Every structure is written in structure tokens, then in C-alpha cells.
Short mmCIF file of C-alpha atoms and ligand atoms in Angstrom, two decimals:
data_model
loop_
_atom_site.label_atom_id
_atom_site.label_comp_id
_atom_site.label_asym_id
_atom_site.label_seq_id
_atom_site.Cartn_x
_atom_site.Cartn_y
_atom_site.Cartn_z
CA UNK M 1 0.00 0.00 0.00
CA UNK M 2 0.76 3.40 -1.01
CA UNK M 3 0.40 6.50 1.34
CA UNK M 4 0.00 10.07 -0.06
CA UNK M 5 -0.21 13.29 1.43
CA UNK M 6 -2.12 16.81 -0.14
CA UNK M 7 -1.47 19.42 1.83
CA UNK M 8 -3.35 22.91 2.19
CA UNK M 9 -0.97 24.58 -1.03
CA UNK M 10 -2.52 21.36 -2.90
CA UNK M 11 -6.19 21.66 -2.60
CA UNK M 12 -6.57 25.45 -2.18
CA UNK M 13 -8.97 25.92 -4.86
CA UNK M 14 -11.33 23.93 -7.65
CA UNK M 15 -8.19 23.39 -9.78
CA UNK M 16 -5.54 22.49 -7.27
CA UNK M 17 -8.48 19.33 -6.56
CA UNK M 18 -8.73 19.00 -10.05
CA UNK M 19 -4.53 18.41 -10.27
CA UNK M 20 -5.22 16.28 -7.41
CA UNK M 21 -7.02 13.96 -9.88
CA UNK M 22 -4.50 14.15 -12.50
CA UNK M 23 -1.46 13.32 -10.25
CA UNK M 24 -3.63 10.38 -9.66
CA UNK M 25 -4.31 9.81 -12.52
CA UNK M 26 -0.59 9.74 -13.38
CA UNK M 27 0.85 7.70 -10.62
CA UNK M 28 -1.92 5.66 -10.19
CA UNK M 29 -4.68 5.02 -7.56
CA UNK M 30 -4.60 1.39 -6.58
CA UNK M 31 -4.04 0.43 -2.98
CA UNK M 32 -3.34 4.26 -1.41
CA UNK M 33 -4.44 5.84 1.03
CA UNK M 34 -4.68 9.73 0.64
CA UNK M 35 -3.93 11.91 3.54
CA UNK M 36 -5.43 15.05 3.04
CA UNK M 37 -5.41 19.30 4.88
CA UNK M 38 -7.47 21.57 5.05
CA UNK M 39 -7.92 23.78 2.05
CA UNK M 40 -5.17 26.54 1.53
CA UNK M 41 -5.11 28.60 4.95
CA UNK M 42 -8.44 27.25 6.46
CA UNK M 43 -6.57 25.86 9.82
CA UNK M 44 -5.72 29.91 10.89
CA UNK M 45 -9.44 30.88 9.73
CA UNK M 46 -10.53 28.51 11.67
CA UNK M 47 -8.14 29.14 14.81
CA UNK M 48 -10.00 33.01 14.29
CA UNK M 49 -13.24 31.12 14.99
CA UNK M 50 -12.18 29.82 18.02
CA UNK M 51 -10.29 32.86 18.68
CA UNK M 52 -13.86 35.04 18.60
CA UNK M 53 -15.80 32.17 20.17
CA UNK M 54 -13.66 33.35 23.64
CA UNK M 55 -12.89 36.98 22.75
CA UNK M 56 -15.46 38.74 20.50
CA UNK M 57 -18.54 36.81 20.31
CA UNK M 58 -20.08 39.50 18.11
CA UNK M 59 -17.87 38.75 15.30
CA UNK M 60 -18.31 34.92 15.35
CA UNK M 61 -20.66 35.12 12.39
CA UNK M 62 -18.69 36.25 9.99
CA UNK M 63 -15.56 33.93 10.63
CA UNK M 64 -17.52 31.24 9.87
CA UNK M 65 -19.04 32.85 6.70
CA UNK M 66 -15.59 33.43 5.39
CA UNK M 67 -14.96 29.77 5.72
CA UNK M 68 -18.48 28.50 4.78
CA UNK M 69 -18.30 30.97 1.70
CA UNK M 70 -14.72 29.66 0.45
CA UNK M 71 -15.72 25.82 0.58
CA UNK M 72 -19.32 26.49 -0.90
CA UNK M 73 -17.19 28.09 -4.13
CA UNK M 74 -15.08 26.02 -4.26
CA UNK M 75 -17.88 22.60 -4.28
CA UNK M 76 -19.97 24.56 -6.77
CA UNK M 77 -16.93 25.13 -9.10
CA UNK M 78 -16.33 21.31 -9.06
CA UNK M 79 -20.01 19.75 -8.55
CA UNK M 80 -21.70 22.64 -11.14
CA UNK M 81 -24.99 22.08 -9.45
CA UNK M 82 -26.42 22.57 -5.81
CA UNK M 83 -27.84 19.78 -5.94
CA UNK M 84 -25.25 17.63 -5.28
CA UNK M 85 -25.26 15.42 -2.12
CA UNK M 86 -22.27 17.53 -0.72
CA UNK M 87 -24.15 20.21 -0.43
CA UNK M 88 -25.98 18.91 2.29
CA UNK M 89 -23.02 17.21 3.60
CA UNK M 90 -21.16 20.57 4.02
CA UNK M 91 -24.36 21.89 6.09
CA UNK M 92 -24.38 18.94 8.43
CA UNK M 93 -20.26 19.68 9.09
CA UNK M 94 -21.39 23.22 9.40
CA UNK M 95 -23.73 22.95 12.11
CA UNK M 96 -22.03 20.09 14.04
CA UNK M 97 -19.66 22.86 15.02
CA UNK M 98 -22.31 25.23 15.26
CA UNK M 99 -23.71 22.94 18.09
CA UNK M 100 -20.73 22.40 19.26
CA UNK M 101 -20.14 26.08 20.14
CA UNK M 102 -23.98 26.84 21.33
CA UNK M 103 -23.87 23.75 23.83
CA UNK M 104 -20.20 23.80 25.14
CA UNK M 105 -19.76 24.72 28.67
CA UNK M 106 -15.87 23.79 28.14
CA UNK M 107 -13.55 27.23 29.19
CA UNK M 108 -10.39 25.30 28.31
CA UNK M 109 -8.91 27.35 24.75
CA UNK M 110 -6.86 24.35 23.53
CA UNK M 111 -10.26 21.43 23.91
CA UNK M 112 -12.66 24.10 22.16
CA UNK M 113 -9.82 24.24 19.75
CA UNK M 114 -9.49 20.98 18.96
CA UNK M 115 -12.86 20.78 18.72
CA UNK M 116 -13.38 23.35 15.88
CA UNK M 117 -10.36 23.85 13.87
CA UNK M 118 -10.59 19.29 13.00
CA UNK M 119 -13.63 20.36 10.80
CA UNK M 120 -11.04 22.47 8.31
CA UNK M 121 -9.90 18.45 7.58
CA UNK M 122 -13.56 16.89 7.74
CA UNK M 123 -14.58 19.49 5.45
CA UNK M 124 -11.54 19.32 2.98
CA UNK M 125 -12.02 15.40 2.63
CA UNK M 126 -15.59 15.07 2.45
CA UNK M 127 -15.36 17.41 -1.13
CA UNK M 128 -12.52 15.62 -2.38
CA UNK M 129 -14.01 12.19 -1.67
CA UNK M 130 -17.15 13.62 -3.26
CA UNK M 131 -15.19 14.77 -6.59
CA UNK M 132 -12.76 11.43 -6.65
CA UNK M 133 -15.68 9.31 -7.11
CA UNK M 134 -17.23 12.02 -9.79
CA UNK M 135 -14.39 11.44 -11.81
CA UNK M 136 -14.98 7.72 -11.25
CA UNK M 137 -12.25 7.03 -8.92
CA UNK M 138 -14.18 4.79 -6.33
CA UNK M 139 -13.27 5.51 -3.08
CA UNK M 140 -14.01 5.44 0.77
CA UNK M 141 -13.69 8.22 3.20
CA UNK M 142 -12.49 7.36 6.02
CA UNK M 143 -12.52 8.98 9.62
CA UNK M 144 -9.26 9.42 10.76
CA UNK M 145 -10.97 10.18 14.29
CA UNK M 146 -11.39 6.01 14.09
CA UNK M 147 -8.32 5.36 13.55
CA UNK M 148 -5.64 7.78 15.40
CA UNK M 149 -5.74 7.28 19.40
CA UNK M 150 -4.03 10.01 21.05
CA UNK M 151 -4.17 11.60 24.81
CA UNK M 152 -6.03 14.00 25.53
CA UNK M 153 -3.34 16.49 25.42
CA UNK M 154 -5.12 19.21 23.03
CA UNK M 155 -3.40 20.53 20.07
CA UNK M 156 -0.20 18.15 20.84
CA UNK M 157 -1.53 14.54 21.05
CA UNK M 158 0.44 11.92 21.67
CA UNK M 159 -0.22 8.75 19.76
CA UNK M 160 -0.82 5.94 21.76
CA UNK M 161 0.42 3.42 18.68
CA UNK M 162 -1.06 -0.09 20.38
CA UNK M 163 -4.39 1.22 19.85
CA UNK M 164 -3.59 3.17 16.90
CA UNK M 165 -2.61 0.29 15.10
CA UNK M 166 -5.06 -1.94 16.19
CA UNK M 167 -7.94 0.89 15.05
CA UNK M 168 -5.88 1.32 11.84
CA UNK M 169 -5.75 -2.31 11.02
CA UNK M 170 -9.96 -3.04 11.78
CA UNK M 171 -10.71 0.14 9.50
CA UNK M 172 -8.14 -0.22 6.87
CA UNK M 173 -8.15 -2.78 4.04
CA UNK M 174 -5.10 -2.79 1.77
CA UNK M 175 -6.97 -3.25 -1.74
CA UNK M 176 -8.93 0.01 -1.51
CA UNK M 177 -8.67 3.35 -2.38
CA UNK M 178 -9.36 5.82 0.77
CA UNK M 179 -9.39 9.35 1.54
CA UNK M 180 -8.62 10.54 5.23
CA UNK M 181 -8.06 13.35 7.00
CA UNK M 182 -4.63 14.64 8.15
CA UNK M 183 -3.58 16.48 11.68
CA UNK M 184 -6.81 14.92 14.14
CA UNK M 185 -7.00 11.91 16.24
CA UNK M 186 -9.40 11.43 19.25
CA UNK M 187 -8.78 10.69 22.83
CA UNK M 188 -10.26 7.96 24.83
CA UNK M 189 -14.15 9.51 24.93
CA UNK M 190 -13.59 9.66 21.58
CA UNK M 191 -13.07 14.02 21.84
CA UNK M 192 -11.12 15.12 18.44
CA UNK M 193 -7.24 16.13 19.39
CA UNK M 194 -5.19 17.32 17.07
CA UNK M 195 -1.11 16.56 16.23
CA UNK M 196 0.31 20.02 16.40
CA UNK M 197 0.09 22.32 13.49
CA UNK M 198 1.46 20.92 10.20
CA UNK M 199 0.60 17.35 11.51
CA UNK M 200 -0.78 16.30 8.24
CA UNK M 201 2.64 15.09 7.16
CA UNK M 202 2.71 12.95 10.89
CA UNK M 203 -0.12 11.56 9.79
CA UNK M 204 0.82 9.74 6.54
CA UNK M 205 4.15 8.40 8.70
CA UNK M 206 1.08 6.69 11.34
CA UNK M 207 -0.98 5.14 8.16
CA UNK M 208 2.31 4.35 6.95
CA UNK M 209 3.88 2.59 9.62
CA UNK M 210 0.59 0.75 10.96
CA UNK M 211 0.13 -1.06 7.72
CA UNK M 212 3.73 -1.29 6.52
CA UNK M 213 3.56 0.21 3.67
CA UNK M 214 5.59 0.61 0.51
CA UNK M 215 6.59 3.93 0.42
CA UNK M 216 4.70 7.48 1.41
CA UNK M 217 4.53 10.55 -1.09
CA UNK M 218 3.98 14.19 0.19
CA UNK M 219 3.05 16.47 -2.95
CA UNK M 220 4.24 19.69 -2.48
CA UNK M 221 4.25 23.06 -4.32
CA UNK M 222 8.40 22.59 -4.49
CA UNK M 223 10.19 20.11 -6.48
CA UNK M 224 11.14 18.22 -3.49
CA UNK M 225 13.34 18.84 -0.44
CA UNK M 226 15.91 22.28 -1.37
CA UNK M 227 18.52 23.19 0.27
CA UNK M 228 17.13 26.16 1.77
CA UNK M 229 13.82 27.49 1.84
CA UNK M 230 13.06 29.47 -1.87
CA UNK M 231 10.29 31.78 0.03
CA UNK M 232 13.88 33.07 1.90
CA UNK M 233 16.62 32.05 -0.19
CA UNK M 234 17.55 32.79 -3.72
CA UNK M 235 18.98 29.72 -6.14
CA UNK M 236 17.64 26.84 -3.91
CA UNK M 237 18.99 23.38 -5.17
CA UNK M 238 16.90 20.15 -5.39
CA UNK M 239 18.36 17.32 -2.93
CA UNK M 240 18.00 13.83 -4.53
CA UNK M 241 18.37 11.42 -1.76
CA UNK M 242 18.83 12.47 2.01
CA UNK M 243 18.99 9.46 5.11
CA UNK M 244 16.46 9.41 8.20
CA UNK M 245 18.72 10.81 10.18
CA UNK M 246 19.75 14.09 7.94
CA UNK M 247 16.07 14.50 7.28
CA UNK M 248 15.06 14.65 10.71
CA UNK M 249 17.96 16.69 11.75
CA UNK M 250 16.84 18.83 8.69
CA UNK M 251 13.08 19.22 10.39
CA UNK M 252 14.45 19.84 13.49
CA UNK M 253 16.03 22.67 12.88
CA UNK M 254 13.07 23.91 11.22
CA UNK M 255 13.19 23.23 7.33
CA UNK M 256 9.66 23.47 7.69
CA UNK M 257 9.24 20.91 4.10
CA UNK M 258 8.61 17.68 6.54
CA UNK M 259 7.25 17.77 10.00
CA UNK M 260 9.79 16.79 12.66
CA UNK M 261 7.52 13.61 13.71
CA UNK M 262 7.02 12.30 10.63
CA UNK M 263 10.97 10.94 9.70
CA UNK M 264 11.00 8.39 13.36
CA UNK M 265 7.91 5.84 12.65
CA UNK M 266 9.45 5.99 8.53
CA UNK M 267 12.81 5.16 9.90
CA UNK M 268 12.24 2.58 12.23
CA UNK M 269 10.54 0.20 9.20
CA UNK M 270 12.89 1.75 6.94
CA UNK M 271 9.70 3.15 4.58
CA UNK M 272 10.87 5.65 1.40
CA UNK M 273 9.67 9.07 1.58
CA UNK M 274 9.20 10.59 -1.05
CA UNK M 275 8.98 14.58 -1.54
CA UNK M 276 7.66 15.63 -4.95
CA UNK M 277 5.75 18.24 -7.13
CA UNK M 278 2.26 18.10 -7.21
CA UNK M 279 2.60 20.63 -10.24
CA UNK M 280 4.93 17.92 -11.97
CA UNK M 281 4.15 14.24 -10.49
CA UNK M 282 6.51 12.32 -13.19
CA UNK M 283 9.61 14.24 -11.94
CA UNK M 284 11.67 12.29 -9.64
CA UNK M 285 11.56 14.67 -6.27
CA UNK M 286 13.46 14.04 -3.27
CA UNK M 287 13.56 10.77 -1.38
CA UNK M 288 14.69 10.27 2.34
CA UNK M 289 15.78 6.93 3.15
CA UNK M 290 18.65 4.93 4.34
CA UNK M 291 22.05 5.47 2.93
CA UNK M 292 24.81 8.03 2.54
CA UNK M 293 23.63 12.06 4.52
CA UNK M 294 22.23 13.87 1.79
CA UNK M 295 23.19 14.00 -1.98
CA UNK M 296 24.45 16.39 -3.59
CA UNK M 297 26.84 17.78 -0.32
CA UNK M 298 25.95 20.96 -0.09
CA UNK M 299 25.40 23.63 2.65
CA UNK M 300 21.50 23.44 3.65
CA UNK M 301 20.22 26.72 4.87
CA UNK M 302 17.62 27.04 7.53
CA UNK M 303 15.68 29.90 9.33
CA UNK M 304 13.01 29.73 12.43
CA UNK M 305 11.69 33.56 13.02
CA UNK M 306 9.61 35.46 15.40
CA UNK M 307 11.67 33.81 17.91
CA UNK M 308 12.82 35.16 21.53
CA UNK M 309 15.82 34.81 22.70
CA UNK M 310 16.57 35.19 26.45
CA UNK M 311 19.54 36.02 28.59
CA UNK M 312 19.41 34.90 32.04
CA UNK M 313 22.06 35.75 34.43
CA UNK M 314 21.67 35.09 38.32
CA UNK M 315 20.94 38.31 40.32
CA UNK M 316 23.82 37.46 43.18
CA UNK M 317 26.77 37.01 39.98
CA UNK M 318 26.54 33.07 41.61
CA UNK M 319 26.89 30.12 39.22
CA UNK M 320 24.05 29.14 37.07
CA UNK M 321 24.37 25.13 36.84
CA UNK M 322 22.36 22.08 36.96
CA UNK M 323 19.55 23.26 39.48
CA UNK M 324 18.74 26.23 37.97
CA UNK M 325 18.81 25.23 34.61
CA UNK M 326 15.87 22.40 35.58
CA UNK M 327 14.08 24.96 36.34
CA UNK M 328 14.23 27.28 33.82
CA UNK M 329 13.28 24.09 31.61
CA UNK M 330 10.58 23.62 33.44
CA UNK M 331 9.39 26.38 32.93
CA UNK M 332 9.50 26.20 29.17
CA UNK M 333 8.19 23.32 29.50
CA UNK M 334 4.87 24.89 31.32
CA UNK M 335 4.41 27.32 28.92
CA UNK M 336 4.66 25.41 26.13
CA UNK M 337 7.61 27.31 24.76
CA UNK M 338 9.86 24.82 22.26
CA UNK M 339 13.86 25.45 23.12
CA UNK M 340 15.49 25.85 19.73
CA UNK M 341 18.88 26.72 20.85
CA UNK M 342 20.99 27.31 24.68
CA UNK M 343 24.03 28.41 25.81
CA UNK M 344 25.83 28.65 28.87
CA UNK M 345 28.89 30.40 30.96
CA UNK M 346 29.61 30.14 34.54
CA UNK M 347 26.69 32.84 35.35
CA UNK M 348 24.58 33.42 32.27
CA UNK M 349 22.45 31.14 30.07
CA UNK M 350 20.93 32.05 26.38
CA UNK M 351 18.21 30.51 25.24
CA UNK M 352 16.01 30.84 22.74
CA UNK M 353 12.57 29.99 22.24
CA UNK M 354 9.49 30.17 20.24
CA UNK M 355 6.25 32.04 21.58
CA UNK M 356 3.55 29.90 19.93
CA UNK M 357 0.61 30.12 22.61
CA UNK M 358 1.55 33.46 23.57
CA UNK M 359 3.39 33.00 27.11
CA UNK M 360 6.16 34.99 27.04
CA UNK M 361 4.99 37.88 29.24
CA UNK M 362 4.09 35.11 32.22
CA UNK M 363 7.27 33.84 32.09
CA UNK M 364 9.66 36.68 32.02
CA UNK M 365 7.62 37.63 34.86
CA UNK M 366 8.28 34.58 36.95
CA UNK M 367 11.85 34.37 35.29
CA UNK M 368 12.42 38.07 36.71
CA UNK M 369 12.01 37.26 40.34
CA UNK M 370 14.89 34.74 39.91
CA UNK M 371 17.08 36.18 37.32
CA UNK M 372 18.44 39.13 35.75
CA UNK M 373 16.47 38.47 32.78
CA UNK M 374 16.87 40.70 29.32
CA UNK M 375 15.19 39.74 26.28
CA UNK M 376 14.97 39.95 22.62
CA UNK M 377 11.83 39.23 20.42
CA UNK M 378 11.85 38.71 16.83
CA UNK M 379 15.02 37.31 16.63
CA UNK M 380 15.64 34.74 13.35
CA UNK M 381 17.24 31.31 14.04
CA UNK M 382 19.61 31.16 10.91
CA UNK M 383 21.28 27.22 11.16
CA UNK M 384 23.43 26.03 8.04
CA UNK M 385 24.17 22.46 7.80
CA UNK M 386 27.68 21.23 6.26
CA UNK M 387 28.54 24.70 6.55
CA UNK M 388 31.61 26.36 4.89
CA UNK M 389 33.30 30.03 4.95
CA UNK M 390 31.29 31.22 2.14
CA UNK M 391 27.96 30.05 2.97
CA UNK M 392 28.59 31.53 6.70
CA UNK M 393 29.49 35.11 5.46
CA UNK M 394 26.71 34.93 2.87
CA UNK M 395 24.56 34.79 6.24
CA UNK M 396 26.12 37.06 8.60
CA UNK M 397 26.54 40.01 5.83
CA UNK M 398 25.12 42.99 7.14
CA UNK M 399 23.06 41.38 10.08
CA UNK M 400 23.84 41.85 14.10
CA UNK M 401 24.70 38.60 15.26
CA UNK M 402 23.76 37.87 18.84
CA UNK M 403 24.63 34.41 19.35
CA UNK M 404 26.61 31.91 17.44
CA UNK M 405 27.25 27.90 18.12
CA UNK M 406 29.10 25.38 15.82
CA UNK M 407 29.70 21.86 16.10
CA UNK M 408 30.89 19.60 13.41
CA UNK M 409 28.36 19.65 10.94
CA UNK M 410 25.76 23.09 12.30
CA UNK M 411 26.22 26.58 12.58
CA UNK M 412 23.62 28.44 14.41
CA UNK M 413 23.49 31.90 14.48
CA UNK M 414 20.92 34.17 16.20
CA UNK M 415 20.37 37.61 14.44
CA UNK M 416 18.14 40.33 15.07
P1 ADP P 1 1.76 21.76 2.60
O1 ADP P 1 1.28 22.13 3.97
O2 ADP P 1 0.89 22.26 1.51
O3 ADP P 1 2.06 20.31 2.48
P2 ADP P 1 3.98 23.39 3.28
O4 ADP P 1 3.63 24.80 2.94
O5 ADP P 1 3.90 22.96 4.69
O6 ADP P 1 3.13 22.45 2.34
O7 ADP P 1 5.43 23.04 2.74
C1 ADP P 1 5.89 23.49 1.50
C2 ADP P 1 6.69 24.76 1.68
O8 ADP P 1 7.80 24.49 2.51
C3 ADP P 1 7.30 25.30 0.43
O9 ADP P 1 6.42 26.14 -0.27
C4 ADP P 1 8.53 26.05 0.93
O10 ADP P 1 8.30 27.44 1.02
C5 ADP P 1 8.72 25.54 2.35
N1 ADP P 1 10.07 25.04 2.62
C6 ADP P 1 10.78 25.30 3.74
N2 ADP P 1 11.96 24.71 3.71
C7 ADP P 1 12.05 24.07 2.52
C8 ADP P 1 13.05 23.26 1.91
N3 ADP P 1 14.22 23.02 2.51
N4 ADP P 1 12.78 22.74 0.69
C9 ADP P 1 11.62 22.96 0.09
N5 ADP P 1 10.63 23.73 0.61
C10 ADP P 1 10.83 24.28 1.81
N1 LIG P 2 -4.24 21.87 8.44
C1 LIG P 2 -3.24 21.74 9.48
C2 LIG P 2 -2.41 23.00 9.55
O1 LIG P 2 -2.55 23.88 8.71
C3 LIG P 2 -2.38 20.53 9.33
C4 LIG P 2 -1.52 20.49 8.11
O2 LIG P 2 -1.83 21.16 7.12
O3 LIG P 2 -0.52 19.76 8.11
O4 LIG P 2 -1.62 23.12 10.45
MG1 MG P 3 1.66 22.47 5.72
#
């Protein structure tokens, strides 16, 4: 079996679905399992919804027009007439959130969350489902929400793989043609979670490593994997063949091409992924699998921004070591705040962090009665991978550098 993944770029309007059929119709459909987003940038229209459901009531409404508005287009550019069945289908996803939001009594941000934003997926695959079998591609949608078992740790699940795998293989035969929704899961009372933003990618490793398959694809709007990202760096170059482990170093760092979960459940059964165009599906792309780092050698370029970076120093010039730095983790860790890069002397530590749910203010604040604390935000994370002079001076020109790290293989610098 075959595992493919459309992201949002992919299916962000009537022809980008309509490509979607002629990539399959290039490759093939037998025996795959599609993995599908949301359309375009629905996941941060939706996160408004949610975002109004706690803050501004009064403008509710008319987040979930927008949305309601750009699917409806979209269905009647492919269907041609309301009369299709997934016209009512789209109502019924509609008002199951609706309800959701009349009836909860939930306060907690990231469960309402979870709650809402899943329907961006529901809603993407139920069209494309709809429009595969139009175009006579028979095919069954499945609910991922079946399938994925995760804690109930909202907007992060965890997978909890026994059951996953057990779910996947009940729901799942190998002979058929599906079409499932990337980025949700559910808990144990059966409450949609989601995998983090960007999950979608996650989710084709799960399918992929619960029924062993043969290889996953991810279509993208790039070639394949670059060596740095071409929305931020001019001349990219296509990388033919990278291993497991350069790939997920790659992610980690934030070449934001491939989600950092997806490389571990690939690697550990050793499954091909492939990277490719969706624009040109006969073109050979990028694989990751195992073998020599990453083909051609190059430097790979990578930036994280809107970071913060922090420098803590202790208020009595004593040492900062293992106690303290538990505790500033910990911290972190509370908050939510992902550690992208540290550094330590005798009495300071640097650190820098992202600020995705919007904590930094309580923790400087707690940081402050503890620390001489000063702070930077919206700092860039620059990292270059089999670095050389060149490629380093190409980064630093003209920029104030406030931290750099090498080891072997990484620089990091922080700029500002
Ligand atoms: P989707 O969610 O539609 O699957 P993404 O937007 O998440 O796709 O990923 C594709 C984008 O990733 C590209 O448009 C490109 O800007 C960005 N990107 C970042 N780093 C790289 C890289 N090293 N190689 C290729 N694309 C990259
Ligand atoms: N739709 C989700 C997001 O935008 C998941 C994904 O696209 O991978 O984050
Ligand atoms: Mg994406």
C-alpha cells in the first residue's frame, strides 16, 4: 500500500483538486491511502473562529461565513450544481460545530480548539471524496478520528500506537482506495485532538507505519526537499536522496518541508519518503531513506523567526548550573515554549525559544524574580548544515549577530 499526502498549497482551490485527480491519474490510484489538509489557509481561519468564540462573540458570524463561503465556491466550481449530495453534507459539518459552540460549557482554549479547527480536515475530505468518485475514482472516506488514538493532550496529542494500530488495522483494508483526514486523532471519549500544526505530514508516517507500507509521497508546491527554503533564499537546489537521520535533523532545525515527527515511525521500518511536485508528479523529487547524509553535499540553509531569545544571568553574579537550569526548563516546559537553541557560561544562560501560545509575558515575569532576565523578540534562528566560509558570510553580511554555536556539521546563528 501506497500512502500520499495533499497538503493545504494542494487543494486550495477547484483546480488544485482538479490536479489532485490528474497526479492520480498519473501515478496511479490502486491500494493508497490519501492523507489530506485543510484547504489553503483554512486551519488559521478557523483558529479566528475559536479565537472570537472566547474573545469577541459578536464577530463569530462572519468567521464562519468566510470559511463556509470559500468551501461552498469552491464545491460549486467542481459539482456545477447545488444539488449535489455535498451540499448537504457541508451543512451537516457546518452545524455540528455550530452545536458544538452553542452547547459547550468547556472554558479550556486548547479542547474548544481541537474541537473546531478538526472540521477544516472533515470538510476538505468530504469534497474531495465527493469529486474522486465524480471522476470515477471509487473511493471510501475514512474517519481518521477512528483510527488515530491520542491523549487528551489538546493541540499536541500523543499517539498511543497499540491502539492506533489496532484501530488502523480493523478500518483499513489494503486493496482500496481511501481518503482521510490529516492532523486529528481522538482521545479515549472519543473528543477530536489534534497533532500540532502541520501534523498532516505525521499523519501519513502513522498510516504508513501501521500497515507497513511501501513507500509514502507528500506532494508539495516545491520540487522536493531544497537546500534552503526558496520563500527566503535565492537559487535553492533540489536534494536527490537524504537518510532518516539528515532529514530529521533537517526538520528539526526547522526546514519546515517535513514535520519533525514524521521521519522516526518511517525510519524505524525503513519506509521511502518521497517529496515531490504536485505541479509535476513524473519528476523524480526528493527521497529520504537509508544510505549516505544527503546527496548532492551541499550547505543546507535554515531559518526559524519570530523567535525570543533570552539572557538569564543570576541576580547574586553566583553560578548558574544544573539546578537552575531544571528549572528554567521547566518552565518552558509549562508554557509550552519549544527550546530551539541554549548556551551557557559560569553565570549566564541564552536561550532561545518560540512564543507559539503566547506565554512569554508570564514567564519573564516569573523568570524576573529569579534572574536578571533581558530579552529579545523577533530574533531569526539562521542554522546552516555542512557549513563552509562562504555560505557563513553569505549569512552574517550585514546582520547583528547575537549568538553563534558550531559543532561539526551546524552553525547556528541568532540575528536580530
Ligand atoms: P503543505 O502544507 O501544503 O504540504 P507546506 O507549505 O507545509 O506544504 O510546505 C511546502 C513549503 O515548505 C514550500 O512552499 C517552501 O516554502 C517551504 N520550505 C521550507 N523549507 C524548505 C526546503 N528546505 N525545501 C523545500 N521547501 C521548503
Ligand atoms: N491543516 C493543518 C495546519 O494547517 C495541518 C496540516 O496542514 O498539516 O496546520
Ligand atoms: Mg503544511
Amino acid at each position: 500500500m501506497r500512502i500520499f499526502k495533499f497538503g493545504g498549497a494542494s487543494v486550495q482551490d477547484a483546480p488544485g483538486i482538479q490536479n489532485v485527480v490528474k497526479v492520480l491519474e498519473t501515478v496511479g490510484h490502486q491500494n493508497t491511502l490519501l492523507v489530506v489538509s485543510a484547504m489553503g489557509k483554512t486551519t488559521n481561519a478557523m483558529e479566528v473562529v475559536v479565537k472570537n468564540y472566547f474573545e469577541d462573540k459578536g464577530k463569530l458570524q462572519e468567521s464562519f461565513d468566510t470559511i463556509y463561503d470559500y468551501h461552498y465556491k469552491i464545491a460549486l466550481e467542481l459539482f456545477e450544481t447545488k444539488q449535489h449530495p455535498i451540499f448537504a453534507r457541508l451543512d451537516e459539518l457546518f452545524e455540528q460545530v455550530r452545536g458544538f459552540l452553542a452547547w459547550n460549557k468547556s472554558p479550556k482554549y486548547s479542547f474548544v480548539y481541537d474541537q473546531v479547527v478538526g472540521y477544516g480536515e472533515l470538510i476538505s475530505t468530504s469534497i474531495i471524496s465527493a469529486y474522486l468518485a465524480k471522476c470515477g475514482m471509487t473511493n471510501s472516506w475514512l474517519d481518521v478520528r477512528d483510527c488515530i488514538k491520542t491523549n487528551d493532550n489538546y493541540r499536541e496529542g500523543t499517539v498511543d500506537w497499540e491502539h492506533t494500530q489496532q484501530c488502523i488495522a480493523e478500518k483499513v483494508d489494503k486493496n482500496k482506495l481511501y481518503v482521510t483526514q490529516g492532523f486529528l486523532g481522538s482521545d479515549d471519549n472519543n473528543f477530536t485532538t489534534t497533532l500540532g500544526r502541520e501534523g498532516s505530514d505525521y499523519t501519513a508516517a502513522i498510516f504508513a507505519y501501521c500497515l507497513n507500507a511501501d513507500s509514502v509521497t507528500i506532494w508539495k508546491d516545491v520540487p522536493g526537499v531544497l537546500n534552503a527554503d526558496p520563500r527566503y533564499f535565492e537559487n535553492a537546489e533540489l536534494l536527490n536522496k537524504i537518510s532518516y537521520r539528515e532529514a530529521i535533523e533537517l526538520a528539526f532545525y526547522g526546514a519546515s518541508v517535513i514535520h519533525p515527527k514524521t521521519l522516526q515511525p518511517l525510519q524505524r521500518k525503513e519506509i521511502p519518503l518521497h517529496v515531490k511536485s504536485f505541479a509535476n508528479p513524473t519528476a523524480e523529487g526528493t527521497v529520504v531513506m537509508k544510505g549516505e547524509s544527503i546527496s548532492p553535499k551541499i550547505p543546507c540553509f535554515i531559518v526559524k523567526k519570530d523567535l525570543v531569545l533570552m539572557k538569564l544571568s543570576s541576580l547574586d553574579f553566583s553560578f548558574i548550573v544544573e539546578e537552575n537550569i531544571s528549572e528554567i526548563f521547566k518552565l518552558f516546559s509549562d508554557n509550552r515554549m519549544k527550546v530551539d537553541l541554549i548556551q551557557n557560561s559560569a553565570i549566564s544562560f541564552s536561550v532561545c525559544v518560540d512564543n507559539k501560545f503566547n506565554k512569554l509575558d508570564d514567564l519573564l515575569n516569573t523568570l524576573k524574580s529569579k534572574f536578571k532576565v533581558s530579552h529579545y523578540e523577533d530574533v531569526s534562528l539562521y542554522t546552516i548544515r555542512h557549513f563552509n566560509d562562504q555560505a557563513i558570510n553569505s549569512l552574517q553580511n550585514g546582520k547583528e549577530v547575537l549568538v553563534e554555536q558550531r559543532t561539526q556539521q551546524t552553525v547556528q546563528l541568532v540575528v536580530k
